[in-house]
Coordinates of C-alpha atoms in Angstrom, one line a residue:
Chain M
Q163 CA 0.0 0.0 0.0
L164 CA 1.3 3.4 -1.0
Q165 CA 2.4 5.6 1.9
L166 CA 3.9 9.1 1.7
Q167 CA 5.5 10.7 4.8
E168 CA 6.6 14.3 5.0
S169 CA 9.5 15.3 7.3
G170 CA 11.3 18.5 8.1
P171 CA 11.4 21.4 10.6
G172 CA 8.1 22.6 11.9
L173 CA 9.4 26.1 12.5
V174 CA 11.3 28.3 10.1
K175 CA 12.5 31.9 10.5
P176 CA 11.4 34.7 8.2
S177 CA 13.7 35.1 5.2
E178 CA 15.2 31.6 5.6
T179 CA 14.6 28.5 3.5
L180 CA 11.9 25.9 4.2
S181 CA 13.1 22.4 3.5
L182 CA 10.9 19.3 3.5
T183 CA 11.4 15.7 2.3
C184 CA 8.8 13.2 1.3
S185 CA 9.6 9.5 1.8
V186 CA 7.7 7.1 -0.4
S187 CA 6.9 3.5 0.4
G188 CA 4.8 1.0 -1.4
D189 CA 5.6 2.4 -4.9
S190 CA 8.7 3.2 -6.8
I191 CA 9.4 6.9 -7.4
R192 CA 10.8 5.7 -10.7
S193 CA 7.3 4.8 -11.8
S194 CA 6.8 5.7 -15.5
T195 CA 3.1 6.5 -14.9
H196 CA 3.3 8.8 -11.9
Y197 CA 4.7 12.1 -10.9
W198 CA 5.2 13.5 -7.4
G199 CA 4.3 16.8 -6.0
W200 CA 3.6 19.3 -3.2
I201 CA 0.5 21.1 -2.2
R202 CA 0.0 23.4 0.8
Q203 CA -2.9 24.6 2.9
P204 CA -2.7 27.6 5.2
P205 CA -4.5 26.9 8.5
G206 CA -8.3 27.2 7.9
K207 CA -7.9 28.0 4.2
G208 CA -7.9 26.3 0.8
L209 CA -5.4 24.3 -1.2
E210 CA -2.6 25.6 -3.3
W211 CA -0.5 23.6 -5.8
I212 CA 3.2 24.2 -5.3
G213 CA 4.9 22.0 -7.9
T214 CA 5.4 18.6 -9.5
I215 CA 8.4 16.5 -10.4
Y216 CA 9.1 13.3 -12.5
Y217 CA 11.7 10.8 -11.5
S218 CA 13.9 12.0 -14.3
G219 CA 14.0 15.5 -12.7
S220 CA 11.6 17.3 -14.9
T221 CA 9.8 19.9 -12.8
Y222 CA 6.6 22.0 -13.1
Y223 CA 6.3 24.9 -10.7
N224 CA 3.4 27.2 -9.7
P225 CA 4.2 30.4 -11.6
S226 CA 3.4 32.5 -8.5
L227 CA 6.0 30.7 -6.5
K228 CA 8.4 29.7 -9.2
N229 CA 11.3 32.1 -8.2
R230 CA 11.4 30.6 -4.7
I231 CA 10.8 26.9 -5.3
T232 CA 13.2 24.0 -5.9
I233 CA 11.8 20.4 -6.0
S234 CA 14.3 17.6 -6.4
V235 CA 14.2 13.8 -6.4
D236 CA 16.5 11.2 -4.9
T237 CA 15.7 7.9 -6.6
S238 CA 18.2 5.9 -4.5
K239 CA 16.2 6.8 -1.3
N240 CA 12.8 6.8 -3.0
Q241 CA 12.3 10.4 -1.8
F242 CA 11.7 13.8 -3.2
S243 CA 12.2 17.2 -1.6
L244 CA 10.9 20.8 -1.5
K245 CA 12.9 23.9 -0.8
L246 CA 11.1 27.3 -0.5
S247 CA 13.3 30.2 -0.1
S248 CA 12.8 33.7 1.5
V249 CA 9.8 32.6 3.5
T250 CA 7.4 34.9 5.2
A251 CA 4.4 34.4 7.5
A252 CA 2.3 33.9 4.4
D253 CA 4.1 30.6 3.8
T254 CA 2.8 29.2 7.1
A255 CA 0.8 26.2 6.1
I256 CA 0.3 22.5 6.2
Y257 CA 2.5 21.0 3.4
Y258 CA 1.4 17.8 1.8
C259 CA 3.4 15.6 -0.5
L260 CA 1.5 13.5 -3.0
R261 CA 1.5 11.3 -6.0
C262 CA 0.2 12.7 -9.3
S263 CA -1.3 10.8 -12.2
G264 CA -3.2 11.5 -15.4
W265 CA -2.4 13.0 -18.8
F266 CA -1.5 16.4 -17.4
R267 CA -0.5 15.0 -14.0
E268 CA -3.6 16.6 -12.7
T269 CA -5.0 13.9 -10.5
F270 CA -3.6 13.9 -6.9
D271 CA -4.4 10.3 -6.1
S272 CA -2.5 9.7 -2.8
W273 CA -1.5 12.2 -0.1
G274 CA 0.8 12.2 2.8
Q275 CA -0.6 13.1 6.2
G276 CA 0.8 16.6 5.9
T277 CA 3.2 18.6 8.1
L278 CA 2.6 22.0 9.6
V279 CA 5.3 24.5 8.9
T280 CA 5.2 27.8 10.8
V281 CA 7.2 30.8 9.8
S282 CA 8.0 32.9 12.8
S283 CA 11.0 34.5 14.5
Chain Q
Q73 CA -5.0 32.5 -11.8
S74 CA -8.1 32.8 -9.6
A75 CA -9.5 30.0 -7.5
L76 CA -12.5 28.2 -8.7
T77 CA -15.8 29.3 -7.1
Q78 CA -17.6 26.9 -4.8
P79 CA -20.5 27.7 -2.4
P80 CA -19.2 28.0 1.2
S81 CA -21.7 25.4 2.5
A82 CA -24.2 22.8 1.6
S83 CA -26.3 20.5 3.7
G84 CA -28.8 17.7 3.6
S85 CA -30.5 15.1 5.8
P86 CA -29.3 11.5 5.9
G87 CA -30.5 9.7 2.8
Q88 CA -30.9 12.9 0.8
S89 CA -28.7 14.2 -2.0
V90 CA -26.5 17.3 -2.1
T91 CA -24.9 18.8 -5.1
I92 CA -21.8 21.1 -5.0
S93 CA -20.9 23.4 -7.9
C94 CA -17.5 24.4 -9.0
T95 CA -17.4 27.4 -11.4
G96 CA -14.3 28.3 -13.3
T97 CA -13.5 29.8 -16.7
S98 CA -12.9 28.8 -20.3
S99 CA -9.2 28.5 -19.4
D100 CA -9.6 25.8 -16.8
V101 CA -12.9 23.9 -16.1
G102 CA -14.3 24.8 -19.5
A103 CA -11.1 23.9 -21.3
Y104 CA -10.3 20.5 -20.0
N105 CA -12.1 17.3 -18.8
Y106 CA -9.6 17.2 -15.9
V107 CA -11.7 18.2 -12.9
S108 CA -11.1 16.3 -9.7
W109 CA -12.9 16.4 -6.3
Y110 CA -11.3 15.9 -2.9
Q111 CA -12.9 15.2 0.5
Q112 CA -11.2 16.5 3.6
H113 CA -12.2 15.6 7.1
P114 CA -11.0 17.9 10.0
G115 CA -7.3 17.4 10.7
K116 CA -6.9 14.9 7.8
A117 CA -5.3 15.0 4.4
P118 CA -7.6 15.4 1.4
K119 CA -8.8 12.2 -0.3
L120 CA -9.5 11.8 -4.0
M121 CA -13.2 11.2 -4.7
I122 CA -13.6 11.9 -8.4
Y123 CA -11.2 12.4 -11.3
E124 CA -11.5 13.3 -14.9
V125 CA -14.9 14.9 -14.2
T126 CA -16.8 11.6 -13.7
K127 CA -14.5 8.8 -12.7
R128 CA -14.4 7.2 -9.3
P129 CA -11.2 5.7 -7.8
S130 CA -11.4 2.2 -6.5
G131 CA -13.0 2.2 -3.0
V132 CA -15.0 5.4 -3.4
P133 CA -18.8 4.6 -3.0
D134 CA -20.9 5.0 -6.1
R135 CA -23.0 7.5 -4.1
F136 CA -20.4 10.1 -5.3
S137 CA -20.7 11.2 -8.9
G138 CA -19.4 14.1 -11.0
S139 CA -20.5 16.0 -14.0
K140 CA -19.6 19.1 -16.0
S141 CA -21.4 21.6 -18.2
G142 CA -19.5 24.4 -19.7
N143 CA -17.4 26.2 -17.1
T144 CA -19.1 24.6 -14.2
A145 CA -18.4 21.2 -12.7
S146 CA -20.6 19.5 -10.0
L147 CA -20.2 16.8 -7.4
T148 CA -23.3 15.0 -6.2
V149 CA -23.5 13.0 -3.1
S150 CA -26.5 10.7 -3.0
G151 CA -27.9 8.9 0.0
L152 CA -26.0 11.2 2.4
Q153 CA -24.4 9.5 5.3
A154 CA -22.9 10.9 8.5
E155 CA -19.4 10.2 7.4
D156 CA -19.9 12.4 4.3
E157 CA -19.8 15.5 6.5
A158 CA -16.5 17.1 5.4
D159 CA -15.0 19.8 3.3
Y160 CA -14.9 19.3 -0.4
Y161 CA -12.6 20.9 -2.9
C162 CA -12.6 20.8 -6.7
S163 CA -9.5 21.2 -8.8
S164 CA -8.9 21.7 -12.5
Y165 CA -5.9 21.6 -14.8
A166 CA -5.4 25.2 -16.1
G167 CA -2.1 25.0 -17.9
T168 CA -1.1 26.0 -21.4
N169 CA 1.6 25.0 -23.9
T170 CA 4.1 26.9 -21.9
F171 CA 3.4 26.1 -18.3
A172 CA 1.5 23.7 -16.1
L173 CA -1.0 25.0 -13.5
Y174 CA -3.5 23.4 -11.3
V175 CA -6.2 25.5 -9.5
F176 CA -8.4 24.6 -6.6
G177 CA -11.9 25.6 -5.6
T178 CA -12.6 27.7 -2.6
G179 CA -14.0 24.7 -0.7
T180 CA -17.5 23.7 0.4
K181 CA -18.4 22.5 3.9
V182 CA -21.0 19.8 3.7
T183 CA -23.1 19.3 6.8
V184 CA -25.3 16.2 7.4
L185 CA -28.3 17.5 9.4

């Protein structure tokens, strides 16, 4: 059974870089039919797509965050990671890692439990 | 890119049906048959309920159904049950030839009376 687990600091200072890792079990991150991604949800608010990556390293980023995002993949560890630079309080959110499928990678079919990241000094 | 518009709330008694709308534009919902619906219980991660407008993943009850007309997609929950009380979000592909983009709805809280 597919499981995704986010890990990383729960508290990040303003202007610093948020770093999270997603560990995948029950499926290979080298799957030819799936992509992997990140979505976030500010407390009490809606969902926002951050970005998506293929095991080859091809990435797709939300244009509104593009200048601050780096998503990478480590196939040897079956993990992928998110880095978000120059964070502000507006980046405080629950961050979910997930598996994406579909022609445009538009179906988010499995989600991690999410991890709350608070940006505060 | 603006969020898709959903009603803030919807409700129904057990056994009844409730329909949630998701209104976008000709650049997202109206352009592609790639609308998904997600159910989110408090404190939990979202769960995929419908994809590609009408398809249900394995394990999702057939009480959940999706449809689309023009720029508006809809999720119908028939035979409401207590466990259907949750927040529901739609999403749509909204990309172009030059970039990928996925937009979500504003969310609808479904209450089972």
